[in-house]
Coordinates of C-alpha atoms in Angstrom, one line a residue:
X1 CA 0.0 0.0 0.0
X2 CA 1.5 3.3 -0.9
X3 CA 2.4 5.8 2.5
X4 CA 2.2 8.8 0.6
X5 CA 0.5 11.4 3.3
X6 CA -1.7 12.5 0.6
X7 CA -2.9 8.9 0.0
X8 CA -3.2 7.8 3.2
X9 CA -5.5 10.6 3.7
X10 CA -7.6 10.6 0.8
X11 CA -8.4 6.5 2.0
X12 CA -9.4 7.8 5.3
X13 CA -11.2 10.1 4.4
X14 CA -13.5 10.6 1.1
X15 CA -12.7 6.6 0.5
X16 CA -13.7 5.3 3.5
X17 CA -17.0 7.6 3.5
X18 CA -18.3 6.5 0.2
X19 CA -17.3 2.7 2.0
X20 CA -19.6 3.2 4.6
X21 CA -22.4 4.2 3.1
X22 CA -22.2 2.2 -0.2
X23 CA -20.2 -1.3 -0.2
X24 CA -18.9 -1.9 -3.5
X25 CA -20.0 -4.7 -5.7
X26 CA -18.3 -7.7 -4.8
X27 CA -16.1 -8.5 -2.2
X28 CA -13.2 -9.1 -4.3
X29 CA -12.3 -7.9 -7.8
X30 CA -9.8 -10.6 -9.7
X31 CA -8.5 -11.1 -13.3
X32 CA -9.5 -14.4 -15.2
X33 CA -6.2 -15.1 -14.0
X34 CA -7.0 -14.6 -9.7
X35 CA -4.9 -11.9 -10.0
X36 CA -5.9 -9.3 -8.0
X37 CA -7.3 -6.2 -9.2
X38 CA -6.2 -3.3 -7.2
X39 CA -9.0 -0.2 -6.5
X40 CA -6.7 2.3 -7.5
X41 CA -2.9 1.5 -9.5
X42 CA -1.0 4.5 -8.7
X43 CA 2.9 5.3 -9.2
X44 CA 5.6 4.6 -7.2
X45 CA 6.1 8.1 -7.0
X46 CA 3.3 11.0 -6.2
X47 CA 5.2 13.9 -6.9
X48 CA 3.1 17.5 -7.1
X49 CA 2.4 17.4 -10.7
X50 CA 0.6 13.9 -9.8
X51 CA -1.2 15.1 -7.0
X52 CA -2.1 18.2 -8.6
X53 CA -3.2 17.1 -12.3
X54 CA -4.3 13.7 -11.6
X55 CA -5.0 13.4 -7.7
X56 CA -7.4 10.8 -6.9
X57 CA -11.1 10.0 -7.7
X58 CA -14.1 11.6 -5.8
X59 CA -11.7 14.2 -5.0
X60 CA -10.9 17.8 -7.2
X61 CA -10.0 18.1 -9.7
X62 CA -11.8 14.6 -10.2
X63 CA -9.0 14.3 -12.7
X64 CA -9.7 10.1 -12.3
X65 CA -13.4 9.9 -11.5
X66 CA -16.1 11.6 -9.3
X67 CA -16.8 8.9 -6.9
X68 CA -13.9 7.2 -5.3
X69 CA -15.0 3.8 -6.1
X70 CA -16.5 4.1 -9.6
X71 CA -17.8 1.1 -11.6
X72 CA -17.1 -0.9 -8.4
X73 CA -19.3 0.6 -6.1
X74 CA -21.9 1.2 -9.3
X75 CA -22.4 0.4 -12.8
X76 CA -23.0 3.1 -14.7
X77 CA -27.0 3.4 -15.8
X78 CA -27.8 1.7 -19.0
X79 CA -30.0 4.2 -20.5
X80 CA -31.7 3.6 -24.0
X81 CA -33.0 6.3 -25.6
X82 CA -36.3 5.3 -26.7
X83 CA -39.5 6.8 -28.0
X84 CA -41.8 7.0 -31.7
X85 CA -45.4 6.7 -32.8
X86 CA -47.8 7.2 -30.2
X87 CA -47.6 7.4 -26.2
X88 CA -49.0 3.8 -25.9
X89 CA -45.9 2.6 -28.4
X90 CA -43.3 3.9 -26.6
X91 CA -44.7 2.4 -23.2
X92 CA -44.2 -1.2 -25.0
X93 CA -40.7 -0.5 -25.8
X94 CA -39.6 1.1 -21.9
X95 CA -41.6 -2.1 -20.8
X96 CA -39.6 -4.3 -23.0
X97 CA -36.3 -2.6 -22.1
X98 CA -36.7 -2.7 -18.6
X99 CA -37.1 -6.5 -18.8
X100 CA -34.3 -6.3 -20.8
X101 CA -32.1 -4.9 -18.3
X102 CA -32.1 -1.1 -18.6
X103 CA -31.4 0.7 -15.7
X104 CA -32.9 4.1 -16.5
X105 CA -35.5 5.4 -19.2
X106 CA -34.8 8.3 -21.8
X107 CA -37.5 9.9 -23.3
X108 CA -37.3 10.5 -27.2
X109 CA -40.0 12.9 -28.2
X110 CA -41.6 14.1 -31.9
X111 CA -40.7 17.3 -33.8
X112 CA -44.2 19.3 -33.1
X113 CA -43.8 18.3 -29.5
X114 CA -40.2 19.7 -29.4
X115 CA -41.1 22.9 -30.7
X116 CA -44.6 23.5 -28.9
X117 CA -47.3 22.3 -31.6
X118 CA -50.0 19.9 -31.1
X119 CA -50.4 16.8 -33.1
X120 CA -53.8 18.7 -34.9
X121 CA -51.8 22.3 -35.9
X122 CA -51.0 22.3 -39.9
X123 CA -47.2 22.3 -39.2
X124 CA -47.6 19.5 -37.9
X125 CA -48.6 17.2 -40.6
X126 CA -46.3 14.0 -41.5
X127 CA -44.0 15.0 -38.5
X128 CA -46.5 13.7 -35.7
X129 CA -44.8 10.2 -33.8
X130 CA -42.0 10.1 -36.2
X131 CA -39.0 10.6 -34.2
X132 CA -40.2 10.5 -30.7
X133 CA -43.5 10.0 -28.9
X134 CA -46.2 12.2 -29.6
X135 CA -47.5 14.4 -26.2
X136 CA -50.0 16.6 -26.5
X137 CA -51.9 16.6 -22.8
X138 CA -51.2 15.1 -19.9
X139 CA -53.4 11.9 -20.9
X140 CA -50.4 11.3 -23.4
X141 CA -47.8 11.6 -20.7
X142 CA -49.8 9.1 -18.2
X143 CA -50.0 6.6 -21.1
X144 CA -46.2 7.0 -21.9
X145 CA -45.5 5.8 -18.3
X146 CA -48.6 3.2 -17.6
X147 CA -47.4 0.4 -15.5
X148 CA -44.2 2.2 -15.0
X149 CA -43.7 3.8 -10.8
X150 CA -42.0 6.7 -10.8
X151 CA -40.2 6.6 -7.9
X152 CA -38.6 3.7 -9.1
X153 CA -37.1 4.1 -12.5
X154 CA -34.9 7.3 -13.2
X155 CA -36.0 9.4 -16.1
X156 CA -34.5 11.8 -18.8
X157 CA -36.5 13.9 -20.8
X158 CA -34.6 15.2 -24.3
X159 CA -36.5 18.2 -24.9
X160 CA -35.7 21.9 -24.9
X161 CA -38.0 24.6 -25.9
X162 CA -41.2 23.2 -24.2
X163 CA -39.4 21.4 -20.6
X164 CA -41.1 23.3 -18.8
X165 CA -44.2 22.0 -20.2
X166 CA -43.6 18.2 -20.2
X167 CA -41.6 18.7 -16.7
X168 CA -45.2 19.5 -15.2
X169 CA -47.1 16.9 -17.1
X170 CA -44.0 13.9 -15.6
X171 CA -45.0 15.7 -11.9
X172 CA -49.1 15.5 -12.4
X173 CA -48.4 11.6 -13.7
X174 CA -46.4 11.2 -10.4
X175 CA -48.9 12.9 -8.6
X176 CA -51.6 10.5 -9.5
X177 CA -49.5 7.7 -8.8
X178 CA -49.5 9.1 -5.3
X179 CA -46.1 9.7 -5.5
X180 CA -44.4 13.6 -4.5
X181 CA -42.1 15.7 -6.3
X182 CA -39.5 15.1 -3.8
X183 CA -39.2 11.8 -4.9
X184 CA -38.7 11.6 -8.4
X185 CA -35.0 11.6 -9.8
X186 CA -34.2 11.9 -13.7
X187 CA -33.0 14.5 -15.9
X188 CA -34.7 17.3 -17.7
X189 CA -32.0 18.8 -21.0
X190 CA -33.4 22.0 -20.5
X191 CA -30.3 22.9 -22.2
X192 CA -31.9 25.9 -24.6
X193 CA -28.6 27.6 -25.9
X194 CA -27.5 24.4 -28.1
X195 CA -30.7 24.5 -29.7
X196 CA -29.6 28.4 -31.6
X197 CA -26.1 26.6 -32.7
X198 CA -26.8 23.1 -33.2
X199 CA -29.8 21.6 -33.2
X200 CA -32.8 24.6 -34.4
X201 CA -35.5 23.2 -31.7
X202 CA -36.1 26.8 -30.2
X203 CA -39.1 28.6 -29.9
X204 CA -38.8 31.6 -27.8
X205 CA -35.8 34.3 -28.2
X206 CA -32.7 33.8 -26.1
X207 CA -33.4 35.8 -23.5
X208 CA -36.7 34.7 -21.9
X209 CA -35.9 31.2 -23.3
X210 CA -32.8 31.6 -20.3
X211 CA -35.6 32.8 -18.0
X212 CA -38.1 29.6 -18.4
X213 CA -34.7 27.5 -18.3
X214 CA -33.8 29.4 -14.8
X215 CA -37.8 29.0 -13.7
X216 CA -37.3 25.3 -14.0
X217 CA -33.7 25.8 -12.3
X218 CA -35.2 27.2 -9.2
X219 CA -38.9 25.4 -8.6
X220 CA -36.8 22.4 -9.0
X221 CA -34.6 23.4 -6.4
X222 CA -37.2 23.6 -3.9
X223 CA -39.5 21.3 -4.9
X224 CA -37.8 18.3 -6.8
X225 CA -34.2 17.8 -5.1
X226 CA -33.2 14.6 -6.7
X227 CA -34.2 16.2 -10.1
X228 CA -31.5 17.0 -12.5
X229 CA -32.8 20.2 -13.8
X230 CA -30.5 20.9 -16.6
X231 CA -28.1 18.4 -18.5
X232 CA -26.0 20.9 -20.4
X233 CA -25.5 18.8 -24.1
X234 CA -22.3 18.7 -26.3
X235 CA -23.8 15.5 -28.1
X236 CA -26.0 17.7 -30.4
X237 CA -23.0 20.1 -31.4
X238 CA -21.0 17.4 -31.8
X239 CA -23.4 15.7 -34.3
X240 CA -23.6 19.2 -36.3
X241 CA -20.0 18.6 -36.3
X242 CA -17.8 20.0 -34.1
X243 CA -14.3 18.7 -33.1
X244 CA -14.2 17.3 -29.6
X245 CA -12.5 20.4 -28.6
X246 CA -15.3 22.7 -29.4
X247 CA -17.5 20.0 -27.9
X248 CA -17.1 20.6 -24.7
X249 CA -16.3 24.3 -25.1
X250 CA -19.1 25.0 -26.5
X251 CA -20.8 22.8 -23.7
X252 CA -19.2 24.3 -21.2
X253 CA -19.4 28.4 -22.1
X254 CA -23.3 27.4 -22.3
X255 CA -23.2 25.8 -19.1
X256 CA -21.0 29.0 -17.2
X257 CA -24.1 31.3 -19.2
X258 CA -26.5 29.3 -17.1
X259 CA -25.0 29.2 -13.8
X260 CA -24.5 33.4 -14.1
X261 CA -28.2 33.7 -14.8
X262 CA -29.0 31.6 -12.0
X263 CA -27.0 33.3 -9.8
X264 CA -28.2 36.9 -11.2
X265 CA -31.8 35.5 -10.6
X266 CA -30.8 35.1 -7.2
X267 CA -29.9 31.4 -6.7
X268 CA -26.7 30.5 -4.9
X269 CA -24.6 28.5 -6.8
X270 CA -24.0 25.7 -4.0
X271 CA -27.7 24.7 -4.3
X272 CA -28.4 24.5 -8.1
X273 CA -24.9 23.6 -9.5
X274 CA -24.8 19.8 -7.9
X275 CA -28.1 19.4 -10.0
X276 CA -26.3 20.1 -13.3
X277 CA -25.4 17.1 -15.9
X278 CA -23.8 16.9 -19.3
X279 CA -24.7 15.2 -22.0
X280 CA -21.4 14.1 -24.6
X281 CA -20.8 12.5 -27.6
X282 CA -18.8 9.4 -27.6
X283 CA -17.2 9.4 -31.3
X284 CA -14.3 6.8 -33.1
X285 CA -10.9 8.6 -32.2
X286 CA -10.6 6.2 -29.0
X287 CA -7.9 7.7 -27.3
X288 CA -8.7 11.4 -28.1
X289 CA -12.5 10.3 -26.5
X290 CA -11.0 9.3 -23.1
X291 CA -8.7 12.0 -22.7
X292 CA -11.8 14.6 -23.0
X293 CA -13.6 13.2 -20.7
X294 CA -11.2 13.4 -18.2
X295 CA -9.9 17.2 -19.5
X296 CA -13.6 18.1 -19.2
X297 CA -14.2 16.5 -15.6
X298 CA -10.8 18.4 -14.2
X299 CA -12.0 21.8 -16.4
X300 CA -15.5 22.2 -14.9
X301 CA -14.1 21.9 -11.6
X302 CA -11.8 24.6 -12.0
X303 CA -14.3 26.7 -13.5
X304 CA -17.0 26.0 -10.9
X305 CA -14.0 26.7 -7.8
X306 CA -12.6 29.7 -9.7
X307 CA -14.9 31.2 -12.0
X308 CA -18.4 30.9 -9.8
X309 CA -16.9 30.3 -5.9
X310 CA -18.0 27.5 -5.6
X311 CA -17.2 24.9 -1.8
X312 CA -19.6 22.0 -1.7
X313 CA -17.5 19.6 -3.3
X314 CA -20.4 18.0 -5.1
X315 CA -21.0 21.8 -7.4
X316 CA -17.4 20.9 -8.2
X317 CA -18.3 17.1 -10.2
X318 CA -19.1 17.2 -13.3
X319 CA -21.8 14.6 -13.9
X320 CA -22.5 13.2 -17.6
X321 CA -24.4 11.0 -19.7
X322 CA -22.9 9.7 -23.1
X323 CA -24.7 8.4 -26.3
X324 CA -22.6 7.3 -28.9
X325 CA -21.8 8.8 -31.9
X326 CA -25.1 8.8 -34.1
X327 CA -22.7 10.8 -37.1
X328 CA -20.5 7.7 -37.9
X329 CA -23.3 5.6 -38.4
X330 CA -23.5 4.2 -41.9
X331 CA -26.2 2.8 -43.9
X332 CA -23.7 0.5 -46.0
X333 CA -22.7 -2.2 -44.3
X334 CA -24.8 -1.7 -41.2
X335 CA -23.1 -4.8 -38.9
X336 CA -20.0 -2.6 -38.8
X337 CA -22.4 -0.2 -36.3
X338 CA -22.1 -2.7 -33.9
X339 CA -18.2 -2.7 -34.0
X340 CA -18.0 0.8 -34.1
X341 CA -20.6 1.2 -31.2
X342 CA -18.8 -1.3 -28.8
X343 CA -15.5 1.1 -29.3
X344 CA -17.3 4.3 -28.4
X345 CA -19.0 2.6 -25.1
X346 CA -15.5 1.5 -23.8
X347 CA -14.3 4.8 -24.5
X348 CA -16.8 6.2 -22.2
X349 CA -16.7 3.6 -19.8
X350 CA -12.8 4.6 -20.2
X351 CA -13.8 8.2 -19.6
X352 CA -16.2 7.9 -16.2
X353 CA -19.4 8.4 -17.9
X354 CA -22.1 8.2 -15.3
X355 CA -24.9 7.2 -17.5
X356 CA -24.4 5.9 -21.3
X357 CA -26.3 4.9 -24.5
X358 CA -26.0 2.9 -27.2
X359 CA -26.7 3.5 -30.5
X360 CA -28.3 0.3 -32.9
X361 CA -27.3 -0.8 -36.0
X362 CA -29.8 -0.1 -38.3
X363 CA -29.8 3.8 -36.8
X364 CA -28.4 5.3 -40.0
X365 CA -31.5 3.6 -42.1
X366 CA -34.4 4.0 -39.6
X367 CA -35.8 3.7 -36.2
X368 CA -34.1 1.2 -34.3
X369 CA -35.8 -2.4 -34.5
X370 CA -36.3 -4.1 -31.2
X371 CA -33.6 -6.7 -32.3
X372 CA -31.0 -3.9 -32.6
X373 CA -32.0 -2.0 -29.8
X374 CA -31.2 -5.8 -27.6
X375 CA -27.9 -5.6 -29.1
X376 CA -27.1 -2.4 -28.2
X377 CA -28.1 -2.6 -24.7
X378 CA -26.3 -6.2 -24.3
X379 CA -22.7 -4.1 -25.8
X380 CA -23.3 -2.2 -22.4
X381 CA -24.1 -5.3 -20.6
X382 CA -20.7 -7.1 -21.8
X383 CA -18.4 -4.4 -21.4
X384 CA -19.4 -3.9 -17.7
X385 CA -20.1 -7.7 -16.7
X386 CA -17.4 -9.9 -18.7
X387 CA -14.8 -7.1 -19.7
X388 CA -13.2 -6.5 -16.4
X389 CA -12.5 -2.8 -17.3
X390 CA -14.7 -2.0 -14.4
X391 CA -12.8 -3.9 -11.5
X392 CA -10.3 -0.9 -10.9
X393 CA -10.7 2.9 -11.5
X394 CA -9.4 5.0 -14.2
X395 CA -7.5 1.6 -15.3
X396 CA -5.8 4.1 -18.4
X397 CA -4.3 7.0 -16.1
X398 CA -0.6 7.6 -16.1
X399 CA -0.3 6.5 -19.8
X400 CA 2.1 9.0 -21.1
X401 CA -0.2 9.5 -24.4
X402 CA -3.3 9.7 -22.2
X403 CA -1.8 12.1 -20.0
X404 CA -0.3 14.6 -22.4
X405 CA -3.4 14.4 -24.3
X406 CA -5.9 15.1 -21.7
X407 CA -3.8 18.4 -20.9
X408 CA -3.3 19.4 -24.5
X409 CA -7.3 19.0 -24.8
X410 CA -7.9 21.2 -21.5
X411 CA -5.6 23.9 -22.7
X412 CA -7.3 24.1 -26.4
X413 CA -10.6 24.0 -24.4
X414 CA -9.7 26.4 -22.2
X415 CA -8.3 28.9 -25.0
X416 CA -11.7 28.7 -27.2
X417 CA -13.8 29.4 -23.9
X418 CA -11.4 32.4 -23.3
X419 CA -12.3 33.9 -26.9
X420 CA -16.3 33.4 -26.2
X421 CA -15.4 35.2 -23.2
X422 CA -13.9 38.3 -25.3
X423 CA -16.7 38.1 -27.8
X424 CA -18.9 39.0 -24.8
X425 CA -20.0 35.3 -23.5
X426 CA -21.9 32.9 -25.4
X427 CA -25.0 34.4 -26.2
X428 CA -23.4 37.3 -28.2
X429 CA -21.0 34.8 -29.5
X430 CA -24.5 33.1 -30.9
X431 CA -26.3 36.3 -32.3
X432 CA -22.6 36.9 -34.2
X433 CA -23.0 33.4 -35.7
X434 CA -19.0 33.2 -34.1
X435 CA -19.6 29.5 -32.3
X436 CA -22.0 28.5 -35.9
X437 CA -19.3 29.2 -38.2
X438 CA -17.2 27.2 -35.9
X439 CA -18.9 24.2 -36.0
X440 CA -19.8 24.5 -39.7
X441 CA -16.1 24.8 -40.4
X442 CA -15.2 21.7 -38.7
X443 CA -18.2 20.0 -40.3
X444 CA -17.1 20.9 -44.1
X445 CA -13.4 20.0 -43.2
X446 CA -14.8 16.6 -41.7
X447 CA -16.9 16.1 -45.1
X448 CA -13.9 16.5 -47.2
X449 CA -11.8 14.2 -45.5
X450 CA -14.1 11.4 -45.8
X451 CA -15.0 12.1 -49.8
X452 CA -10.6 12.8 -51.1
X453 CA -10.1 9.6 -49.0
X454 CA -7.8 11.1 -46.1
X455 CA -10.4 9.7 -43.3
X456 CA -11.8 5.8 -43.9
X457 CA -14.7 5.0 -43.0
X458 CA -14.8 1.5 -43.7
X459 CA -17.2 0.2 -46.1
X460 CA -18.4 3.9 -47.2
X461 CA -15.3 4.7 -49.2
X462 CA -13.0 1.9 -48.5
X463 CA -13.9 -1.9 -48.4
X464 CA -17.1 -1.4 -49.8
X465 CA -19.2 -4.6 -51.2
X466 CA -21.2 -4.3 -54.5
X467 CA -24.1 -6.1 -53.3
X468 CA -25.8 -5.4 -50.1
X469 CA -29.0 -7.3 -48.2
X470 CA -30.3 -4.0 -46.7
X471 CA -31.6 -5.4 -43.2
X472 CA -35.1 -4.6 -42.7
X473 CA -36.2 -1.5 -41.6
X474 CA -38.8 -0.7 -38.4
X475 CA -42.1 1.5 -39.5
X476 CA -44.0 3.3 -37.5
X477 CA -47.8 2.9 -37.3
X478 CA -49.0 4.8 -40.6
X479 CA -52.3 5.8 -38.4
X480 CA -50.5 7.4 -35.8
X481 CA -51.4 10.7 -37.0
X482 CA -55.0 10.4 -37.8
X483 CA -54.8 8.5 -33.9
X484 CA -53.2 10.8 -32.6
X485 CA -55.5 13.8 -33.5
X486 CA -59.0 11.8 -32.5
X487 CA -57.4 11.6 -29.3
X488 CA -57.1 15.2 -29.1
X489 CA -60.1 16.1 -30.0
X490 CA -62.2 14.1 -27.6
X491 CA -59.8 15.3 -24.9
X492 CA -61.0 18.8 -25.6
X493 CA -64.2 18.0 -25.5
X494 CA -64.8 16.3 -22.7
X495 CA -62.6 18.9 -20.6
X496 CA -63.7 22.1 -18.5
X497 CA -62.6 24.5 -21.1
X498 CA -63.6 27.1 -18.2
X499 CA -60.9 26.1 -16.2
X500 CA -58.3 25.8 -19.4
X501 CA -59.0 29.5 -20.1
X502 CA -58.7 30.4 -16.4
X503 CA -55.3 28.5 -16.3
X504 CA -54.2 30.3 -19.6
X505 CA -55.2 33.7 -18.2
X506 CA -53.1 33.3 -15.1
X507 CA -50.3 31.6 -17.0
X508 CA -50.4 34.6 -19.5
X509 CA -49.9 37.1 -16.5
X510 CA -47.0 35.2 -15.1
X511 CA -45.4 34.9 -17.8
X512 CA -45.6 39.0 -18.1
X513 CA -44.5 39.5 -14.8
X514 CA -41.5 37.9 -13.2
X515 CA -43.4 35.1 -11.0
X516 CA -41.9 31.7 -11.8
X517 CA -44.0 30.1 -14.3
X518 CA -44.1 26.6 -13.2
X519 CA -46.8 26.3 -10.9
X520 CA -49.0 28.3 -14.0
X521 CA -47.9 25.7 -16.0
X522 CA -48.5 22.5 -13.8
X523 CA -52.1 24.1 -13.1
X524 CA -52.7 24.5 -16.6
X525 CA -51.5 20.5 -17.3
X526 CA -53.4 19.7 -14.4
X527 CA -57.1 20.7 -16.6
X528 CA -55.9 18.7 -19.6
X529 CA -54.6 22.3 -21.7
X530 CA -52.6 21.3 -24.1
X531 CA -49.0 21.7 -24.6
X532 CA -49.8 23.8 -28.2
X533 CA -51.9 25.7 -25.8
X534 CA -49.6 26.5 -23.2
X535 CA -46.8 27.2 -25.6
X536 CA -49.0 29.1 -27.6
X537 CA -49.4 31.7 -24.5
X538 CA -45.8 31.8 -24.0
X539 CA -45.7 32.8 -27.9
X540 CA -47.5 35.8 -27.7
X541 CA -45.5 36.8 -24.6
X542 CA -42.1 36.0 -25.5
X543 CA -42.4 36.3 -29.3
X544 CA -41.0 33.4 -32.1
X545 CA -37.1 33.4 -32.8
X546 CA -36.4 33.7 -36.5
X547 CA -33.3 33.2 -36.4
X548 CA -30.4 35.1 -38.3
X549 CA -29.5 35.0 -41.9
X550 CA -26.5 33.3 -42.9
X551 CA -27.2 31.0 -39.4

């Protein structure tokens, strides 16, 4: 056992706590071998530069992991995104995954539900159910989640725009499963900022798009502790094509943007900042992949101690879920998914990711059938239970490439967060289109790589077979629409439209004032008004972003 003072008292201390309140798996991690495999492999040596660069895990700068036991104490959660057609589809598949072995839900919902329309507006039409469930009230949410008890599954909600709206209907669903805000844990994105650079999801202009994000920020605070109510995403900038650098700068200038208006809104920073997450992308360049995540968990807690002042330890973690790279995906070949999928999920098992998903096979073509969603989730499954990456922490640390990497990554990181901060922060770094033309840079340099042949991607321009089998391909109920909007309109008729106006009318004035809007909201959720409805109000306070020509 090493002596080292610094050791000795990181075991008695933050060790030995996390010990006694959570055992770890087994009683005895060995190789196939009956080796032993040690907690923690450090060098001989702990010089300064060790202790302060790489330290220990569960400790700052988190350099090796935020809890000091990682995947022995805990798996990561095995998260599938899921989520298409109708509410009552979806529900079969979060069944069938759970029986599968998921540890945690993630809700995928539809384009006119992302960006505040009803399944029955115009703009709708031949979007409704395709790539996510379609919500409208809150009879759709208790349908999504029939048979399912809140307090005992962990939830995460992709949407943006209109969280606030499909936060309430998750807490009315909870309600009438007699269960309490208090008790629910999951993730709302909440994460509005991407949706101007990467993804286009917004509604509402920046500003009071901030103010509904902080709304949810603070009601959350009081009322839904265990709630993570804002998982700050890279994946989404990375898929438009950012290098992992501007990844997490990008991620991480949105994320300080959010924690200042928190703070200006009166929020102290040690009560909302152990509730952030992050959501990254998890791409091919193995090496490069591990060596961000651990830049990005040693960054944010220098920026969180430095920048924002903050002292509970757990304001100082940074927290993430990873997905896997949905951009490398190809439709030739599609077997060659699975290969490149299993990479990516070691990488962030390799990384500390807290939560992960992985992509299917056939994502490049279609929907994910149920067969390639089983094989995704059993890559997970493998890589933690017959691997043995998991038996000791950080197993890669002290590898002279990793090392160098992961602080050539933090100082690049660092630099392009230091010109946002010049341009004025990252929301006039937005409205300049600096942080777009970044990303769609990267994007067209990526593009050419791949088409002169500089970057193979096997079996799109190298290896390639002449004749393919296309696998089959999932469809989506054809009636979902037409369902969809029969639904909807016997929900409003049956309904006290009295009260839906009365809930509008006091939303409406909230929303014009500087109350909090979510209790407005989860009243008007409560009387069956629709999320069109809701966001509709919101509209006509807040006004519709255009966006910005040349964007």
């Amino acid at each position: 056992m090493n002596e080292h003072p610094a050791f000795v008292e990181w075991t008695e201390t933050v060790l030995k706590k996390t010990l006694e309140r959570f055992q770890e798996r087994q009683k005895e991690f060995k190789t196939d071998s009956g080796l032993h495999a040690e907690r923690l492999a450090l060098p001989e040596e702990l010089d300064e530069k060790y202790l302060s660069k790489i330290g220990f895990p569960g400790q700052y700068p988190f350099t090796r992991g935020v809890q000091p036991t990682m995947y022995r104490g805990r798996l990561w959660t095995m998260r599938q995104y899921a989520g298409f057609s109708s509410a009552e589809e979806s529900n079969k598949r979060y069944r069938y995954l759970l029986e599968q072995g998921t540890t945690g839900l993630s809700v995928a919902f539809d384009l006119p539900t992302q960006i505040g329309y009803d399944s029955d507006h115009k703009i709708s039409h031949g979007e409704v159910g395709r790539v996510g469930a379609a919500i409208n009230t809150f009879a759709d949410m208790e349908a999504l989640f029939n048979g399912i008890p809140l307090d005992k599954v962990s939830t995460s909600m992709t949407i943006n725009s209109s969280a606030a709206i499909l936060l309430a209907m998750y807490v009315v669903v909870a309600e009438k499963q007699g269960i309490k805000p208090a008790q629910l844990s999951g993730t709302v994105q909440n994460d509005i900022l991407k949706e101007y650079i990467a993804r286009g999801t917004y509604i509402f202009p920046p500003q009071p798009s901030i103010r509904l994000m902080t709304d949810i920020i603070e009601w959350c605070s009081r009322e839904m502790p265990k709630f993570n109510t804002v998982s700050v995403s890279g994946y989404h900038i990375r898929e438009a094509g950012s290098t992992a650098v501007q990844e997490i700068a990008f991620t991480f200038a949105n994320a300080c943007a959010y924690a200042q208006a928190a703070i200006s809104a009166g929020l102290d920073v040690d009560v909302f900042a152990p509730r952030m997450t992050f959501f990254f992308n998890a791409s091919s360049d193995f090496l490069e992949e591990i060596a961000k995540f651990r830049a990005a968990r040693r960054l944010w807690a220098k920026l969180m101690k430095k920048r924002f002042k903050a002292k509970d330890t757990a304001s100082l973690k940074l927290r993430f879920h990873t997905q896997t790279a949905g951009y490398t995906l190809t439709a030739q070949q599609a077997d060659n998914n699975i290969a490149r999928v299993t990479l990516q999920a070691l990488a962030a098992v390799f990384g500390g990711t807290q939560s992960l998903h992985t992509n299917s096979r056939d994502e490049a073509l279609t929907l994910p059938a149920e067969g390639s969603v089983r094989t995704a989730l059993r890559t997970q499954q493998i890589i933690a239970y017959e691997s043995g990456v998991c038996n000791t922490v950080d197993p890669l640390a002290g590898s002279y490439y990793i090392e160098n990497l992961t602080d050539r990554l933090e100082h690049e990181i660092l630099a392009l967060i230091g010109r946002i901060d010049a341009a004025g922060g990252m929301v006039a770094a937005i409205e300049s289109g600096f942080v777009q033309r970044q990303i769609e840079d990267s994007s067209y340099a990526y593009q050419r790589q791949i088409e002169n042949g500089e970057r193979i991607i096997v079996g799109l321009n190298k290896f390639q077979e002449t004749e393919e089998t296309p696998p089959s391909v999932f469809k989506i109920n054809k009636f979902t629409e037409e369902n969809q909007i029969m639904k909807l309109s016997k929900i409003r008729a049956k309904r006290d439209n009295q009260k839906v106006m009365k809930s509008l009318s006091r939303l409406d004035e909230a929303a014009r004032g500087k109350e909090n809007v979510m209790p407005y909201v989860i009243e008007a959720v409560r009387c069956y008004t629709t999320l069109g409805e809701i966001c509709d109000v919101l509209r006509n306070v807040f006004g519709i972003y255009e966006g910005k020509k040349g964007f």
